[in-house]
Structure formats: structure tokens, C-alpha cells
Short mmCIF file of C-alpha atoms in Angstrom, two decimals:
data_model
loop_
_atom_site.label_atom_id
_atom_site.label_comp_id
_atom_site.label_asym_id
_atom_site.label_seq_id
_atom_site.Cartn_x
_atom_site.Cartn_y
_atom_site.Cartn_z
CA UNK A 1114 -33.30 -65.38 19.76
CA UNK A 1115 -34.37 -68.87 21.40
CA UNK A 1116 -35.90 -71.00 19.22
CA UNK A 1117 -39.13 -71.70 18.60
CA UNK A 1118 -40.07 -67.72 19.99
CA UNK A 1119 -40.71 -66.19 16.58
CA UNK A 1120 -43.31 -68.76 16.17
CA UNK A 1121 -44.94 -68.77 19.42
CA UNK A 1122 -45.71 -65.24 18.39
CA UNK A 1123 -47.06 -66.32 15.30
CA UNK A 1124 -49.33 -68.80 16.72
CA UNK A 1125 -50.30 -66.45 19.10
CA UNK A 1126 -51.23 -63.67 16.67
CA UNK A 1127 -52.56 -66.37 14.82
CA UNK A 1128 -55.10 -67.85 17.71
CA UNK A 1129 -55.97 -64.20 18.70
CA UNK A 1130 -57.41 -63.65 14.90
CA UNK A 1131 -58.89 -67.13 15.33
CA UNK A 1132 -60.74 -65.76 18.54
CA UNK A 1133 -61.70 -62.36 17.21
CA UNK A 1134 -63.05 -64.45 14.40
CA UNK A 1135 -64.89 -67.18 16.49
CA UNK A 1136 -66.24 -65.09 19.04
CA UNK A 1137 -69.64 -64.07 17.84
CA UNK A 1138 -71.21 -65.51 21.34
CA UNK A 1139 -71.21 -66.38 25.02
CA UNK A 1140 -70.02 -69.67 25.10
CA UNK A 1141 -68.08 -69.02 21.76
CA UNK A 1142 -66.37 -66.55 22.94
CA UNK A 1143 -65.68 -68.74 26.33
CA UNK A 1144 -63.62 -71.43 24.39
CA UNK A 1145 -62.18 -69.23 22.03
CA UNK A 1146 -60.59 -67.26 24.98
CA UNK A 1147 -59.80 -70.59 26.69
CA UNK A 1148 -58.46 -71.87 23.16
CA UNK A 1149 -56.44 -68.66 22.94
CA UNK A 1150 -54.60 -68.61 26.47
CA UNK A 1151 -54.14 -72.54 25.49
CA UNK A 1152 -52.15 -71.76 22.63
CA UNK A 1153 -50.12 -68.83 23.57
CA UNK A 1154 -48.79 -70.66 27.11
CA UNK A 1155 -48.12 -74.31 25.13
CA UNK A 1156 -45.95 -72.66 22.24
CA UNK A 1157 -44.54 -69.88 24.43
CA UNK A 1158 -44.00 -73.17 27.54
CA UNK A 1159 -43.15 -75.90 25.21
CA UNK A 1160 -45.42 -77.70 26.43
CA UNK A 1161 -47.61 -79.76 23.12
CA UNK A 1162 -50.72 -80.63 24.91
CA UNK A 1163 -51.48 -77.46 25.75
CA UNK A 1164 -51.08 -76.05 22.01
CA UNK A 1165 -53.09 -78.49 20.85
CA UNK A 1166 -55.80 -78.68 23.81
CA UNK A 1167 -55.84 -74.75 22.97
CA UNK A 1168 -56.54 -75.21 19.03
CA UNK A 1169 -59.59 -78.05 20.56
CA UNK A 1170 -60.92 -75.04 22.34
CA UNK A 1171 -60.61 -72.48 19.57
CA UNK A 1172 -62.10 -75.00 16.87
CA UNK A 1173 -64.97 -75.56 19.61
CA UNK A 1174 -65.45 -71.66 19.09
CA UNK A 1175 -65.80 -72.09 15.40
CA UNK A 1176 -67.94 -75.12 16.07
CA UNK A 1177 -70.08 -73.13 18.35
CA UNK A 1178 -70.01 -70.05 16.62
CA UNK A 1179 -71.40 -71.69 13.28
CA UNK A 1180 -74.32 -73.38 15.40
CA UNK A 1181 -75.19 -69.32 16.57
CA UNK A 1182 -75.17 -68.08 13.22
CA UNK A 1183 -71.98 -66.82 12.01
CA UNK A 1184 -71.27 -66.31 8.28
CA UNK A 1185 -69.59 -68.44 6.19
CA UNK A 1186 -66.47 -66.20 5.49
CA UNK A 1187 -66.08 -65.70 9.06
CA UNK A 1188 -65.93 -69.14 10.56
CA UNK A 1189 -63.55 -69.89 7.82
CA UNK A 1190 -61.45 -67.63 8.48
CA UNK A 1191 -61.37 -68.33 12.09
CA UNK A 1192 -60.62 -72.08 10.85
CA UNK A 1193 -57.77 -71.37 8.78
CA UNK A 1194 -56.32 -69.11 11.68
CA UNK A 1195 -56.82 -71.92 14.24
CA UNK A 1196 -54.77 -74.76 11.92
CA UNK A 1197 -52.06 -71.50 11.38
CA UNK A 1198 -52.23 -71.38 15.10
CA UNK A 1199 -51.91 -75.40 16.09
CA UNK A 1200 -49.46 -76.23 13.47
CA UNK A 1201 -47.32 -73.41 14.01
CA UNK A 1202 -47.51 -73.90 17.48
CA UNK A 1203 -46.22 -76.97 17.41
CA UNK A 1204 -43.63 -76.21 15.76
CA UNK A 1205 -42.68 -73.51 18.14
CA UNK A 1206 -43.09 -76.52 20.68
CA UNK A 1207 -40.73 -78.93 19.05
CA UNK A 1208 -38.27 -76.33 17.80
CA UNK A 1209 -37.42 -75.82 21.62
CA UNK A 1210 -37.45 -79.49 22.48
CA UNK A 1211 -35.11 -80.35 19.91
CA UNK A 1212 -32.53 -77.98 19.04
CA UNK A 1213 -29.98 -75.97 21.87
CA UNK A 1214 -30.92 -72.21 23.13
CA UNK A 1215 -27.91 -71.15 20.29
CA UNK A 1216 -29.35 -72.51 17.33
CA UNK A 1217 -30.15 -70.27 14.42
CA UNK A 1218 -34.45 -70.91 13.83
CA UNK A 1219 -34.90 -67.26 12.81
CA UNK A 1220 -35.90 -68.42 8.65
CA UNK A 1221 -37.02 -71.68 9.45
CA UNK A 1222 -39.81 -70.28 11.49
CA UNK A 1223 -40.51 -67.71 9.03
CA UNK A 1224 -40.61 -69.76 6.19
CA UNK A 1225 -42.61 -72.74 7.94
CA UNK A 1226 -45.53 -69.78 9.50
CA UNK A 1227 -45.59 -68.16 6.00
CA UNK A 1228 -45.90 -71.80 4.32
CA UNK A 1229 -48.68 -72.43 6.56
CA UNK A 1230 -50.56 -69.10 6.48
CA UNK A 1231 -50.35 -69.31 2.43
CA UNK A 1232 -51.56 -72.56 2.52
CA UNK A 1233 -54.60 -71.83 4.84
CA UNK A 1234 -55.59 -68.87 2.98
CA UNK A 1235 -55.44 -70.45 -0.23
CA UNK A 1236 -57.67 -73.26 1.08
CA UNK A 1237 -59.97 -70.49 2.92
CA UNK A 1238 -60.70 -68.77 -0.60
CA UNK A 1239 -61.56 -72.20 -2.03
CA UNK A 1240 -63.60 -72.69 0.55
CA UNK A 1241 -65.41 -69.43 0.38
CA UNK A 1242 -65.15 -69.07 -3.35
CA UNK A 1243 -68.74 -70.35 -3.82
CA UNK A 1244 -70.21 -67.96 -1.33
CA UNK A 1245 -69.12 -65.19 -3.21
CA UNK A 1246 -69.59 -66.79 -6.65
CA UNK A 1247 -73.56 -67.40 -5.90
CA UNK A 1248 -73.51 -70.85 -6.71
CA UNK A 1249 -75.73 -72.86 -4.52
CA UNK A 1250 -74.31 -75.32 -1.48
CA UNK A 1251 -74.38 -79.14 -2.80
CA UNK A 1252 -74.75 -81.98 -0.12
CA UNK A 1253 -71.82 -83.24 -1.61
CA UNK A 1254 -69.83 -80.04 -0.96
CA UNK A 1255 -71.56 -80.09 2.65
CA UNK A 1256 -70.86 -83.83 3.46
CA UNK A 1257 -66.74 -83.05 2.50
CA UNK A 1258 -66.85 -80.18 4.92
CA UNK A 1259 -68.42 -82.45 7.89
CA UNK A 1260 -65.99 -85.20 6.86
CA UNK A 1261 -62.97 -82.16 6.57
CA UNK A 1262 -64.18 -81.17 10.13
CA UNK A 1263 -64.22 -84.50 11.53
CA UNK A 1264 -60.84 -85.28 10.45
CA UNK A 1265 -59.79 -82.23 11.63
CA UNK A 1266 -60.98 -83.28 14.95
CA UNK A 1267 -59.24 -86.64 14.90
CA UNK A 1268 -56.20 -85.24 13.58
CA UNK A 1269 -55.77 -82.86 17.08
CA UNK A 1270 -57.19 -85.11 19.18
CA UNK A 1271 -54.53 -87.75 18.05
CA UNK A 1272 -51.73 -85.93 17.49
CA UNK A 1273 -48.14 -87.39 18.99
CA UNK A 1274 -47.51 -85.37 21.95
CA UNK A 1275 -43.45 -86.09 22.72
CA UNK A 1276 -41.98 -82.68 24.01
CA UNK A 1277 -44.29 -83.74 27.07
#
């Protein structure tokens, strides 16, 4: 197996719960989609921008799904799976810019995707944990979340992009 293909096929399954997620709407569903075919042809490609112009799209669909009245359990979900999706993507990306067609990726990618995936769930339940605790929204806990989305932003928008 090439590297890098074991997780383009995690960050695709990854974007595609992302989009299922996200897609509660017209234009939602739109960028999601956009996000998704984004994601899938950068890791599958190689090609970095395109991963992470994809994961832009899909966290537009989370953006625009919120502002249309998704729950709170859903859009975080459909976060987590779009970071799964970018940074696992990425890797997919630089996996096949770095290393030969014989090299052996097979646990790396595994372990990196399942790394990831634990680590965005376990920040998804924190996330949600008040929602299903009944505990009521501070602005304190809403001001982190606009400054966790904003560097969120920032931290796709600027990301390095050399297997270009």
C-alpha cells in the first residue's frame, strides 16, 4: 500500500460524517459537499491546499449550519469530524510527499487517525458535556468557543502548505 492511502480514506470517511453532520441546509449543505470533494481529492492527490481549502468549506457548513439552527451535539460533532478530516488529511498529504511508494505507513497512519479521532471525541464530549448535564451556557464558556473558532480559522487559513 502507497503511503499516505489509508489515511486519505480516513479523512475521507471522516469529512463525509463532517458533511452528514453539517448539512442541515441549502447553503450548508453546498459547502459541506464542496468541503467534502475538497478533502477527499487533496489527501487522495497530495495536493495540501486542497485538504485544507476543503476543511474551510466543511467548517463554513458548521458555521452555517449553527446560524440555521442546528443543535449543539450536532455541530460539534461535525467540528470534531472536520479537524479528524484536515489533520489527517494532511498527513495523508505529506506522507506521500515525503517518503518513497515502498515505504511501510500502514501503523503510522493508523495510530496518527486513531490519535486524532480520540482526541476530537474526547474534546467533543467536553464540549457537549454541559448540554447534557443541564447546566446553563456562561458568556465565558461562549466567548472561549468564539475565540476556539476563530483560532480554528486562523490556524487553516495559515497553515504551511509545502507538498504544493
Amino acid at each position: 500500500m502507497k503511503p499516505g492511502r489509508l489515511a486519505a480514506g480516513y479523512a475521507t470517511g471522516a469529512a463525509v460524517v463532517g458533511f452528514v453532520l453539517a448539512g442541515v441546509g441549502a447553503l450548508a449543505t453546498v459547502l459541506g459537499g464542496l468541503g467534502l470533494l475538497g478533502v477527499t481529492v487533496g489527501s487522495v492527490r497530495g495536493r495540501a491546499t486542497l485538504v485544507t481549502v476543503g476543511s474551510l468549506g466543511q467548517f463554513g457548513a458548521v458555521v452555517t449550519g449553527g446560524v440555521t439552527g442546528a443543535g449543539a451535539p450536532q455541530l460539534v460533532g461535525a467540528g470534531a469530524a472536520v479537524v479528524v478530516a484536515w489533520t489527517v488529511g494532511r498527513t495523508a498529504t505529506e506522507l506521500r510527499a515525503t517518503l518513497d511508494e515502498t515505504a511501510a505507513t500502514h501503523r503510522l497512519e493508523t495510530t496518527h487517525a486513531a490519535g486524532t479521532t480520540a482526541i476530537a471525541l474526547a474534546a467533543a464530549g467536553i464540549a457537549v458535556a454541559p448540554t447534557v448535564v443541564s447546566v446553563e451556557a456562561t458568556p465565558v464558556g461562549v466567548g472561549l468557543l468564539l475565540v476556539g473558532s476563530i483560532c480554528l480559522t486562523a490556524a487553516l487559513a495559515l497553515a504551511p502548505d509545502e507538498s504544493m
